[in-house]
PDB file of C-alpha atoms in Angstrom:
ATOM      1  CA  MET A   1      85.780 107.888 136.099  1.00 57.00           C
ATOM      2  CA  GLU A   2      86.755 105.416 133.367  1.00 65.00           C
ATOM      3  CA  ILE A   3      86.201 102.489 135.739  1.00 62.00           C
ATOM      4  CA  SER A   4      82.766 103.826 136.733  1.00 71.00           C
ATOM      5  CA  ILE A   5      81.698 104.078 133.082  1.00 74.00           C
ATOM      6  CA  LEU A   6      82.937 100.542 132.406  1.00 68.00           C
ATOM      7  CA  LEU A   7      81.050  99.265 135.453  1.00 69.00           C
ATOM      8  CA  MET A   8      77.853 100.995 134.351  1.00 79.00           C
ATOM      9  CA  GLU A   9      78.202  99.462 130.883  1.00 78.00           C
ATOM     10  CA  GLN A  10      78.600  95.989 132.388  1.00 75.00           C
ATOM     11  CA  ILE A  11      75.538  96.475 134.610  1.00 78.00           C
ATOM     12  CA  ALA A  12      73.560  97.719 131.605  1.00 84.00           C
ATOM     13  CA  GLU A  13      74.527  94.546 129.730  1.00 84.00           C
ATOM     14  CA  LEU A  14      73.237  92.438 132.628  1.00 82.00           C
ATOM     15  CA  PHE A  15      69.886  94.238 132.536  1.00 87.00           C
ATOM     16  CA  LEU A  16      69.648  93.695 128.778  1.00 91.00           C
ATOM     17  CA  MET A  17      70.171  89.966 129.358  1.00 89.00           C
ATOM     18  CA  ILE A  18      67.428  90.009 131.999  1.00 88.00           C
ATOM     19  CA  LEU A  19      65.181  91.743 129.460  1.00 92.00           C
ATOM     20  CA  MET A  20      65.912  88.984 126.927  1.00 93.00           C
ATOM     21  CA  GLY A  21      64.785  86.342 129.413  1.00 91.00           C
ATOM     22  CA  TYR A  22      61.667  88.382 130.152  1.00 91.00           C
ATOM     23  CA  ILE A  23      60.820  88.723 126.438  1.00 93.00           C
ATOM     24  CA  ILE A  24      61.181  85.032 125.518  1.00 92.00           C
ATOM     25  CA  VAL A  25      58.625  84.153 128.218  1.00 91.00           C
ATOM     26  CA  LYS A  26      56.203  86.989 127.480  1.00 89.00           C
ATOM     27  CA  THR A  27      56.244  86.155 123.746  1.00 91.00           C
ATOM     28  CA  GLY A  28      55.408  82.524 124.498  1.00 87.00           C
ATOM     29  CA  LEU A  29      58.637  81.051 123.115  1.00 89.00           C
ATOM     30  CA  LEU A  30      59.338  79.511 126.523  1.00 87.00           C
ATOM     31  CA  LYS A  31      57.452  79.103 129.776  1.00 85.00           C
ATOM     32  CA  GLY A  32      58.603  80.506 133.095  1.00 80.00           C
ATOM     33  CA  GLU A  33      58.959  76.991 134.477  1.00 82.00           C
ATOM     34  CA  ASP A  34      61.506  76.208 131.747  1.00 86.00           C
ATOM     35  CA  SER A  35      63.946  78.391 133.681  1.00 86.00           C
ATOM     36  CA  LYS A  36      64.342  75.555 136.202  1.00 85.00           C
ATOM     37  CA  VAL A  37      66.293  73.500 133.661  1.00 87.00           C
ATOM     38  CA  ILE A  38      68.658  76.368 132.835  1.00 87.00           C
ATOM     39  CA  SER A  39      68.958  77.211 136.534  1.00 85.00           C
ATOM     40  CA  LYS A  40      70.067  73.667 137.377  1.00 87.00           C
ATOM     41  CA  ILE A  41      72.620  73.706 134.560  1.00 89.00           C
ATOM     42  CA  VAL A  42      74.033  76.962 135.939  1.00 86.00           C
ATOM     43  CA  LEU A  43      74.020  75.745 139.546  1.00 84.00           C
ATOM     44  CA  TYR A  44      75.398  72.235 139.100  1.00 89.00           C
ATOM     45  CA  LEU A  45      77.630  72.660 136.053  1.00 90.00           C
ATOM     46  CA  VAL A  46      78.523  76.250 135.110  1.00 88.00           C
ATOM     47  CA  ILE A  47      79.226  77.684 138.592  1.00 86.00           C
ATOM     48  CA  PRO A  48      81.431  74.726 139.673  1.00 90.00           C
ATOM     49  CA  CYS A  49      83.427  75.143 136.440  1.00 90.00           C
ATOM     50  CA  VAL A  50      83.947  78.842 137.206  1.00 86.00           C
ATOM     51  CA  ILE A  51      84.984  78.168 140.812  1.00 88.00           C
ATOM     52  CA  ILE A  52      87.473  75.392 140.015  1.00 91.00           C
ATOM     53  CA  ASN A  53      88.911  77.385 137.130  1.00 89.00           C
ATOM     54  CA  ALA A  54      89.358  80.417 139.419  1.00 87.00           C
ATOM     55  CA  PHE A  55      91.726  78.428 141.661  1.00 90.00           C
ATOM     56  CA  GLN A  56      93.920  77.489 138.700  1.00 90.00           C
ATOM     57  CA  VAL A  57      96.436  80.216 139.505  1.00 88.00           C
ATOM     58  CA  ASP A  58     100.084  80.097 140.527  1.00 89.00           C
ATOM     59  CA  TYR A  59     100.674  79.289 144.203  1.00 89.00           C
ATOM     60  CA  THR A  60     102.540  82.148 145.881  1.00 90.00           C
ATOM     61  CA  SER A  61     102.921  83.251 149.489  1.00 90.00           C
ATOM     62  CA  GLU A  62     101.439  86.607 148.499  1.00 91.00           C
ATOM     63  CA  LYS A  63      98.315  84.939 147.112  1.00 90.00           C
ATOM     64  CA  VAL A  64      97.934  82.875 150.302  1.00 91.00           C
ATOM     65  CA  LYS A  65      98.180  86.045 152.415  1.00 92.00           C
ATOM     66  CA  GLU A  66      95.518  87.712 150.273  1.00 91.00           C
ATOM     67  CA  LEU A  67      93.154  84.746 150.694  1.00 91.00           C
ATOM     68  CA  LEU A  68      93.682  84.699 154.476  1.00 92.00           C
ATOM     69  CA  LEU A  69      93.037  88.444 154.609  1.00 93.00           C
ATOM     70  CA  VAL A  70      89.798  88.038 152.632  1.00 91.00           C
ATOM     71  CA  PHE A  71      88.759  85.183 154.925  1.00 91.00           C
ATOM     72  CA  ALA A  72      89.347  87.292 158.069  1.00 93.00           C
ATOM     73  CA  ALA A  73      87.544  90.270 156.526  1.00 92.00           C
ATOM     74  CA  SER A  74      84.590  88.045 155.522  1.00 88.00           C
ATOM     75  CA  VAL A  75      84.188  86.655 159.045  1.00 90.00           C
ATOM     76  CA  LEU A  76      84.472  90.146 160.565  1.00 92.00           C
ATOM     77  CA  LEU A  77      81.928  91.538 158.097  1.00 87.00           C
ATOM     78  CA  GLN A  78      79.449  88.773 158.901  1.00 84.00           C
ATOM     79  CA  VAL A  79      79.769  89.449 162.636  1.00 86.00           C
ATOM     80  CA  ILE A  80      79.350  93.226 162.189  1.00 88.00           C
ATOM     81  CA  LEU A  81      76.305  92.852 159.931  1.00 81.00           C
ATOM     82  CA  LEU A  82      74.749  90.339 162.288  1.00 81.00           C
ATOM     83  CA  ALA A  83      75.169  92.750 165.185  1.00 81.00           C
ATOM     84  CA  ALA A  84      73.642  95.565 163.101  1.00 79.00           C
ATOM     85  CA  VAL A  85      70.389  93.650 162.396  1.00 75.00           C
ATOM     86  CA  TRP A  86      70.189  91.767 165.704  1.00 77.00           C
ATOM     87  CA  GLY A  87      67.208  93.716 167.038  1.00 71.00           C
ATOM     88  CA  ALA A  88      64.984  93.071 164.001  1.00 70.00           C
ATOM     89  CA  GLY A  89      62.388  90.310 163.788  1.00 67.00           C
ATOM     90  CA  LYS A  90      63.557  86.856 162.793  1.00 67.00           C
ATOM     91  CA  VAL A  91      62.193  86.980 159.248  1.00 64.00           C
ATOM     92  CA  GLU A  92      63.409  90.545 158.667  1.00 66.00           C
ATOM     93  CA  MET A  93      66.829  89.779 160.159  1.00 68.00           C
ATOM     94  CA  THR A  94      67.498  86.715 158.013  1.00 68.00           C
ATOM     95  CA  SER A  95      66.132  88.410 154.866  1.00 67.00           C
ATOM     96  CA  ILE A  96      68.386  91.457 155.324  1.00 66.00           C
ATOM     97  CA  TYR A  97      71.437  89.612 156.596  1.00 68.00           C
ATOM     98  CA  TYR A  98      71.612  86.581 154.312  1.00 67.00           C
ATOM     99  CA  SER A  99      72.043  87.424 150.642  1.00 63.00           C
ATOM    100  CA  ASN A 100      71.765  84.883 147.854  1.00 59.00           C
ATOM    101  CA  SER A 101      75.533  84.885 147.466  1.00 60.00           C
ATOM    102  CA  GLY A 102      75.671  81.207 146.552  1.00 56.00           C
ATOM    103  CA  ASN A 103      73.929  81.738 143.216  1.00 58.00           C
ATOM    104  CA  LEU A 104      74.476  85.446 142.554  1.00 65.00           C
ATOM    105  CA  ILE A 105      77.949  86.380 143.734  1.00 70.00           C
ATOM    106  CA  VAL A 106      79.800  84.165 141.263  1.00 74.00           C
ATOM    107  CA  PRO A 107      77.884  85.312 138.133  1.00 74.00           C
ATOM    108  CA  LEU A 108      78.041  88.999 139.099  1.00 73.00           C
ATOM    109  CA  VAL A 109      81.712  88.982 140.101  1.00 77.00           C
ATOM    110  CA  THR A 110      82.680  87.008 136.999  1.00 74.00           C
ATOM    111  CA  PHE A 111      80.841  89.240 134.571  1.00 72.00           C
ATOM    112  CA  ILE A 112      81.528  92.647 136.155  1.00 73.00           C
ATOM    113  CA  LEU A 113      84.994  92.268 137.708  1.00 75.00           C
ATOM    114  CA  GLY A 114      86.432  89.282 135.828  1.00 75.00           C
ATOM    115  CA  LYS A 115      87.180  85.656 136.702  1.00 74.00           C
ATOM    116  CA  GLU A 116      90.370  86.549 138.615  1.00 77.00           C
ATOM    117  CA  TRP A 117      88.164  88.065 141.353  1.00 83.00           C
ATOM    118  CA  VAL A 118      86.029  84.921 141.698  1.00 84.00           C
ATOM    119  CA  LEU A 119      88.808  83.424 143.817  1.00 85.00           C
ATOM    120  CA  TYR A 120      88.190  86.019 146.539  1.00 87.00           C
ATOM    121  CA  GLY A 121      84.419  85.912 146.125  1.00 84.00           C
ATOM    122  CA  CYS A 122      84.500  82.171 146.819  1.00 84.00           C
ATOM    123  CA  VAL A 123      86.073  82.831 150.227  1.00 86.00           C
ATOM    124  CA  PHE A 124      83.240  85.185 151.215  1.00 84.00           C
ATOM    125  CA  MET A 125      80.649  82.769 149.817  1.00 82.00           C
ATOM    126  CA  SER A 126      82.080  79.876 151.867  1.00 84.00           C
ATOM    127  CA  VAL A 127      82.020  81.914 155.083  1.00 85.00           C
ATOM    128  CA  GLN A 128      78.427  83.011 154.511  1.00 81.00           C
ATOM    129  CA  LEU A 129      77.274  79.458 153.722  1.00 79.00           C
ATOM    130  CA  VAL A 130      78.555  78.347 157.131  1.00 80.00           C
ATOM    131  CA  PHE A 131      76.659  81.200 158.842  1.00 80.00           C
ATOM    132  CA  LEU A 132      73.562  80.499 156.726  1.00 76.00           C
ATOM    133  CA  TRP A 133      73.247  76.805 157.554  1.00 75.00           C
ATOM    134  CA  THR A 134      74.080  77.282 161.250  1.00 77.00           C
ATOM    135  CA  HIS A 135      72.746  80.564 162.638  1.00 74.00           C
ATOM    136  CA  GLY A 136      70.352  81.250 159.733  1.00 72.00           C
ATOM    137  CA  LYS A 137      68.712  77.832 159.764  1.00 70.00           C
ATOM    138  CA  ASN A 138      68.404  77.788 163.551  1.00 72.00           C
ATOM    139  CA  THR A 139      66.825  81.256 163.553  1.00 71.00           C
ATOM    140  CA  ILE A 140      64.111  80.313 161.046  1.00 67.00           C
ATOM    141  CA  SER A 141      63.458  76.685 162.027  1.00 65.00           C
ATOM    142  CA  ARG A 142      64.145  77.066 165.764  1.00 61.00           C
ATOM    143  CA  GLU A 143      65.999  73.751 165.729  1.00 60.00           C
ATOM    144  CA  GLY A 144      68.810  73.277 168.201  1.00 61.00           C
ATOM    145  CA  LYS A 145      71.216  71.398 165.932  1.00 69.00           C
ATOM    146  CA  TRP A 146      73.214  72.501 162.923  1.00 70.00           C
ATOM    147  CA  ASP A 147      72.856  70.797 159.552  1.00 69.00           C
ATOM    148  CA  TRP A 148      76.479  70.188 158.644  1.00 75.00           C
ATOM    149  CA  LYS A 149      75.486  68.077 155.625  1.00 77.00           C
ATOM    150  CA  LYS A 150      74.000  71.175 153.979  1.00 74.00           C
ATOM    151  CA  ILE A 151      77.385  72.863 154.364  1.00 76.00           C
ATOM    152  CA  VAL A 152      79.737  70.012 153.470  1.00 81.00           C
ATOM    153  CA  PHE A 153      77.716  68.657 150.536  1.00 83.00           C
ATOM    154  CA  ASN A 154      76.708  72.018 149.087  1.00 82.00           C
ATOM    155  CA  VAL A 155      77.764  72.010 145.416  1.00 85.00           C
ATOM    156  CA  ASN A 156      79.543  75.363 145.793  1.00 82.00           C
ATOM    157  CA  MET A 157      81.454  74.195 148.868  1.00 85.00           C
ATOM    158  CA  ILE A 158      82.497  70.979 147.092  1.00 90.00           C
ATOM    159  CA  SER A 159      83.757  73.061 144.165  1.00 90.00           C
ATOM    160  CA  VAL A 160      85.648  75.420 146.490  1.00 89.00           C
ATOM    161  CA  PHE A 161      87.206  72.461 148.320  1.00 91.00           C
ATOM    162  CA  ALA A 162      88.319  70.901 145.015  1.00 92.00           C
ATOM    163  CA  GLY A 163      89.770  74.233 143.897  1.00 91.00           C
ATOM    164  CA  VAL A 164      91.611  74.765 147.201  1.00 91.00           C
ATOM    165  CA  VAL A 165      93.151  71.271 147.028  1.00 93.00           C
ATOM    166  CA  LEU A 166      94.358  71.910 143.485  1.00 92.00           C
ATOM    167  CA  PHE A 167      95.731  75.314 144.505  1.00 91.00           C
ATOM    168  CA  PHE A 168      97.693  74.186 147.562  1.00 91.00           C
ATOM    169  CA  THR A 169      98.990  71.013 145.905  1.00 92.00           C
ATOM    170  CA  LYS A 170     100.044  73.138 142.923  1.00 90.00           C
ATOM    171  CA  ILE A 171      98.265  70.795 140.523  1.00 91.00           C
ATOM    172  CA  ARG A 172      97.427  72.388 137.200  1.00 91.00           C
ATOM    173  CA  LEU A 173      94.750  70.737 135.116  1.00 92.00           C
ATOM    174  CA  PRO A 174      95.587  69.702 131.545  1.00 93.00           C
ATOM    175  CA  GLU A 175      95.209  72.571 129.088  1.00 90.00           C
ATOM    176  CA  ILE A 176      92.267  70.968 127.281  1.00 94.00           C
ATOM    177  CA  VAL A 177      90.410  70.478 130.600  1.00 93.00           C
ATOM    178  CA  ASP A 178      91.199  74.025 131.719  1.00 90.00           C
ATOM    179  CA  GLN A 179      89.934  75.428 128.429  1.00 91.00           C
ATOM    180  CA  ALA A 180      86.758  73.342 128.669  1.00 93.00           C
ATOM    181  CA  LEU A 181      86.077  74.656 132.192  1.00 91.00           C
ATOM    182  CA  SER A 182      86.755  78.214 131.019  1.00 88.00           C
ATOM    183  CA  SER A 183      84.420  77.859 128.017  1.00 90.00           C
ATOM    184  CA  VAL A 184      81.572  76.450 130.092  1.00 90.00           C
ATOM    185  CA  GLY A 185      82.185  79.078 132.773  1.00 85.00           C
ATOM    186  CA  SER A 186      81.876  81.892 130.240  1.00 84.00           C
ATOM    187  CA  MET A 187      78.149  81.093 130.040  1.00 85.00           C
ATOM    188  CA  ILE A 188      77.556  82.099 133.638  1.00 81.00           C
ATOM    189  CA  GLY A 189      76.671  85.778 133.165  1.00 80.00           C
ATOM    190  CA  PRO A 190      74.197  85.441 130.284  1.00 85.00           C
ATOM    191  CA  ALA A 191      72.608  82.218 131.551  1.00 86.00           C
ATOM    192  CA  SER A 192      72.067  83.513 135.105  1.00 83.00           C
ATOM    193  CA  MET A 193      70.577  86.819 133.958  1.00 85.00           C
ATOM    194  CA  ILE A 194      68.291  85.164 131.379  1.00 89.00           C
ATOM    195  CA  VAL A 195      66.957  82.878 134.118  1.00 87.00           C
ATOM    196  CA  THR A 196      66.308  85.955 136.280  1.00 84.00           C
ATOM    197  CA  GLY A 197      64.349  87.588 133.453  1.00 88.00           C
ATOM    198  CA  MET A 198      62.299  84.422 132.909  1.00 88.00           C
ATOM    199  CA  LEU A 199      61.404  84.287 136.599  1.00 83.00           C
ATOM    200  CA  ILE A 200      60.352  87.954 136.626  1.00 84.00           C
ATOM    201  CA  ALA A 201      58.174  87.409 133.545  1.00 85.00           C
ATOM    202  CA  GLU A 202      56.326  84.597 135.316  1.00 79.00           C
ATOM    203  CA  MET A 203      55.355  86.803 138.265  1.00 73.00           C
ATOM    204  CA  ASN A 204      52.154  88.840 138.327  1.00 67.00           C
ATOM    205  CA  LEU A 205      53.783  91.607 140.342  1.00 63.00           C
ATOM    206  CA  ARG A 206      50.973  94.117 139.835  1.00 64.00           C
ATOM    207  CA  ASN A 207      48.300  91.876 141.383  1.00 64.00           C
ATOM    208  CA  ILE A 208      50.617  90.797 144.188  1.00 61.00           C
ATOM    209  CA  PHE A 209      51.388  94.359 145.282  1.00 63.00           C
ATOM    210  CA  GLU A 210      47.817  95.604 144.696  1.00 65.00           C
ATOM    211  CA  ASN A 211      46.493  92.905 147.034  1.00 63.00           C
ATOM    212  CA  ALA A 212      49.116  93.774 149.636  1.00 62.00           C
ATOM    213  CA  PHE A 213      48.326  97.517 149.520  1.00 65.00           C
ATOM    214  CA  ARG A 214      44.576  96.857 149.610  1.00 66.00           C
ATOM    215  CA  ALA A 215      44.858  94.664 152.694  1.00 63.00           C
ATOM    216  CA  THR A 216      47.176  97.011 154.588  1.00 66.00           C
ATOM    217  CA  GLU A 217      46.001 100.025 156.545  1.00 64.00           C
ATOM    218  CA  GLU A 218      47.713 103.419 156.526  1.00 64.00           C
ATOM    219  CA  TYR A 219      51.269 103.254 157.920  1.00 61.00           C
ATOM    220  CA  GLY A 220      51.165  99.465 157.592  1.00 65.00           C
ATOM    221  CA  LYS A 221      54.182  97.408 156.599  1.00 66.00           C
ATOM    222  CA  ILE A 222      54.836  95.453 153.383  1.00 66.00           C
ATOM    223  CA  ASN A 223      57.996  93.360 153.037  1.00 65.00           C
ATOM    224  CA  THR A 224      59.301  91.592 149.940  1.00 63.00           C
ATOM    225  CA  TYR A 225      61.665  88.616 150.025  1.00 58.00           C
ATOM    226  CA  VAL A 226      63.436  86.583 147.355  1.00 56.00           C
ATOM    227  CA  TYR A 227      65.081  83.325 148.360  1.00 53.00           C
ATOM    228  CA  GLU A 228      65.831  79.868 147.023  1.00 52.00           C
ATOM    229  CA  THR A 229      64.883  76.455 148.336  1.00 51.00           C
ATOM    230  CA  GLU A 230      66.412  73.244 147.056  1.00 50.00           C
ATOM    231  CA  ASN A 231      63.808  73.031 144.269  1.00 51.00           C
ATOM    232  CA  GLU A 232      62.632  76.538 143.386  1.00 54.00           C
ATOM    233  CA  THR A 233      63.076  80.292 143.625  1.00 56.00           C
ATOM    234  CA  VAL A 234      60.503  81.954 145.898  1.00 60.00           C
ATOM    235  CA  PHE A 235      59.323  85.566 145.616  1.00 59.00           C
ATOM    236  CA  LYS A 236      57.356  86.464 148.736  1.00 63.00           C
ATOM    237  CA  VAL A 237      55.295  89.544 149.625  1.00 64.00           C
ATOM    238  CA  GLU A 238      54.305  89.850 153.282  1.00 64.00           C
ATOM    239  CA  ASP A 239      52.066  92.487 154.880  1.00 62.00           C
ATOM    240  CA  ASN A 240      50.583  93.079 158.324  1.00 60.00           C
ATOM    241  CA  GLY A 241      47.069  93.706 157.005  1.00 61.00           C
ATOM    242  CA  CYS A 242      43.767  92.039 157.800  1.00 60.00           C
ATOM    243  CA  GLY A 243      44.735  88.649 156.378  1.00 59.00           C
ATOM    244  CA  MET A 244      42.426  85.872 155.137  1.00 59.00           C
ATOM    245  CA  ASN A 245      40.555  83.090 156.841  1.00 59.00           C
ATOM    246  CA  GLN A 246      41.307  79.443 156.078  1.00 58.00           C
ATOM    247  CA  GLU A 247      38.417  79.070 153.595  1.00 61.00           C
ATOM    248  CA  GLU A 248      39.669  82.033 151.545  1.00 58.00           C
ATOM    249  CA  ILE A 249      43.242  80.733 151.589  1.00 53.00           C
ATOM    250  CA  GLU A 250      42.103  77.423 150.097  1.00 55.00           C
ATOM    251  CA  LYS A 251      40.278  79.225 147.253  1.00 54.00           C
ATOM    252  CA  ILE A 252      42.828  81.953 146.528  1.00 51.00           C
ATOM    253  CA  LYS A 253      44.498  79.968 143.705  1.00 49.00           C
ATOM    254  CA  GLU A 254      41.206  79.411 141.864  1.00 52.00           C
ATOM    255  CA  PRO A 255      40.915  81.405 138.588  1.00 49.00           C
ATOM    256  CA  PHE A 256      39.155  84.796 138.972  1.00 49.00           C
ATOM    257  CA  TYR A 257      38.520  84.283 142.709  1.00 52.00           C
ATOM    258  CA  ARG A 258      38.522  87.500 144.749  1.00 55.00           C
ATOM    259  CA  VAL A 259      38.375  87.827 148.488  1.00 55.00           C
ATOM    260  CA  ASP A 260      36.966  91.340 148.092  1.00 55.00           C
ATOM    261  CA  LYS A 261      33.401  90.566 146.836  1.00 50.00           C
ATOM    262  CA  SER A 262      32.680  94.247 146.130  1.00 49.00           C
ATOM    263  CA  ARG A 263      35.019  94.156 143.130  1.00 44.00           C
ATOM    264  CA  ILE A 264      33.175  91.314 141.349  1.00 43.00           C
TER     265      ILE A 264
END
């Protein structure tokens, strides 16, 4: 019961941080696009510091066994989940199956469970990245070859590799370096959640969902997706309604333009 209350308090703190990010955009102090700068700092600096620092633990046979167990469990979980969603459409399957673990698992695990659990989260993240850039990419792009560069040169994978080398070679970083990594890594929870709030504030969710409901008939289907490309975070709403012709698509970004002329 005590653990549940503590967990709820931590989650509540995360939502308050998201609210802070939302407020600073809505009040005009910052723009939604400013979140890209913070996001890149988190992705290319803060998260690698957290990952490398997580591997700065004593090498023991027990710890190695735990990591191997987590690795086996991660692979098994990926296979089971893939089998569970295999019959769905390609977009639905990849959206359900592939979480944004690369950017979310480290901040959430660090803030809610503590940095000592990041070590195990990194194992799961590494396994999923391999699945993502092999099966996931082939499913969406229908290309026959795997993009190993996206796996090997992924900033999270590079950080994990560096941490693993330090762990197995029993190399401990100098105290001042370790403290610097720990200090930078402590930013991960607040910074990641503030970015999330800024992104939410930039979205006109009401109009997006109103348009989707208006274009969809009774018992129609509306799907929402959130995913990241190399340059931006994408929030996507997809429905199986009547759609728009090419001329309307080209004008849809114009101010005050409405496809439904009866509402003008």
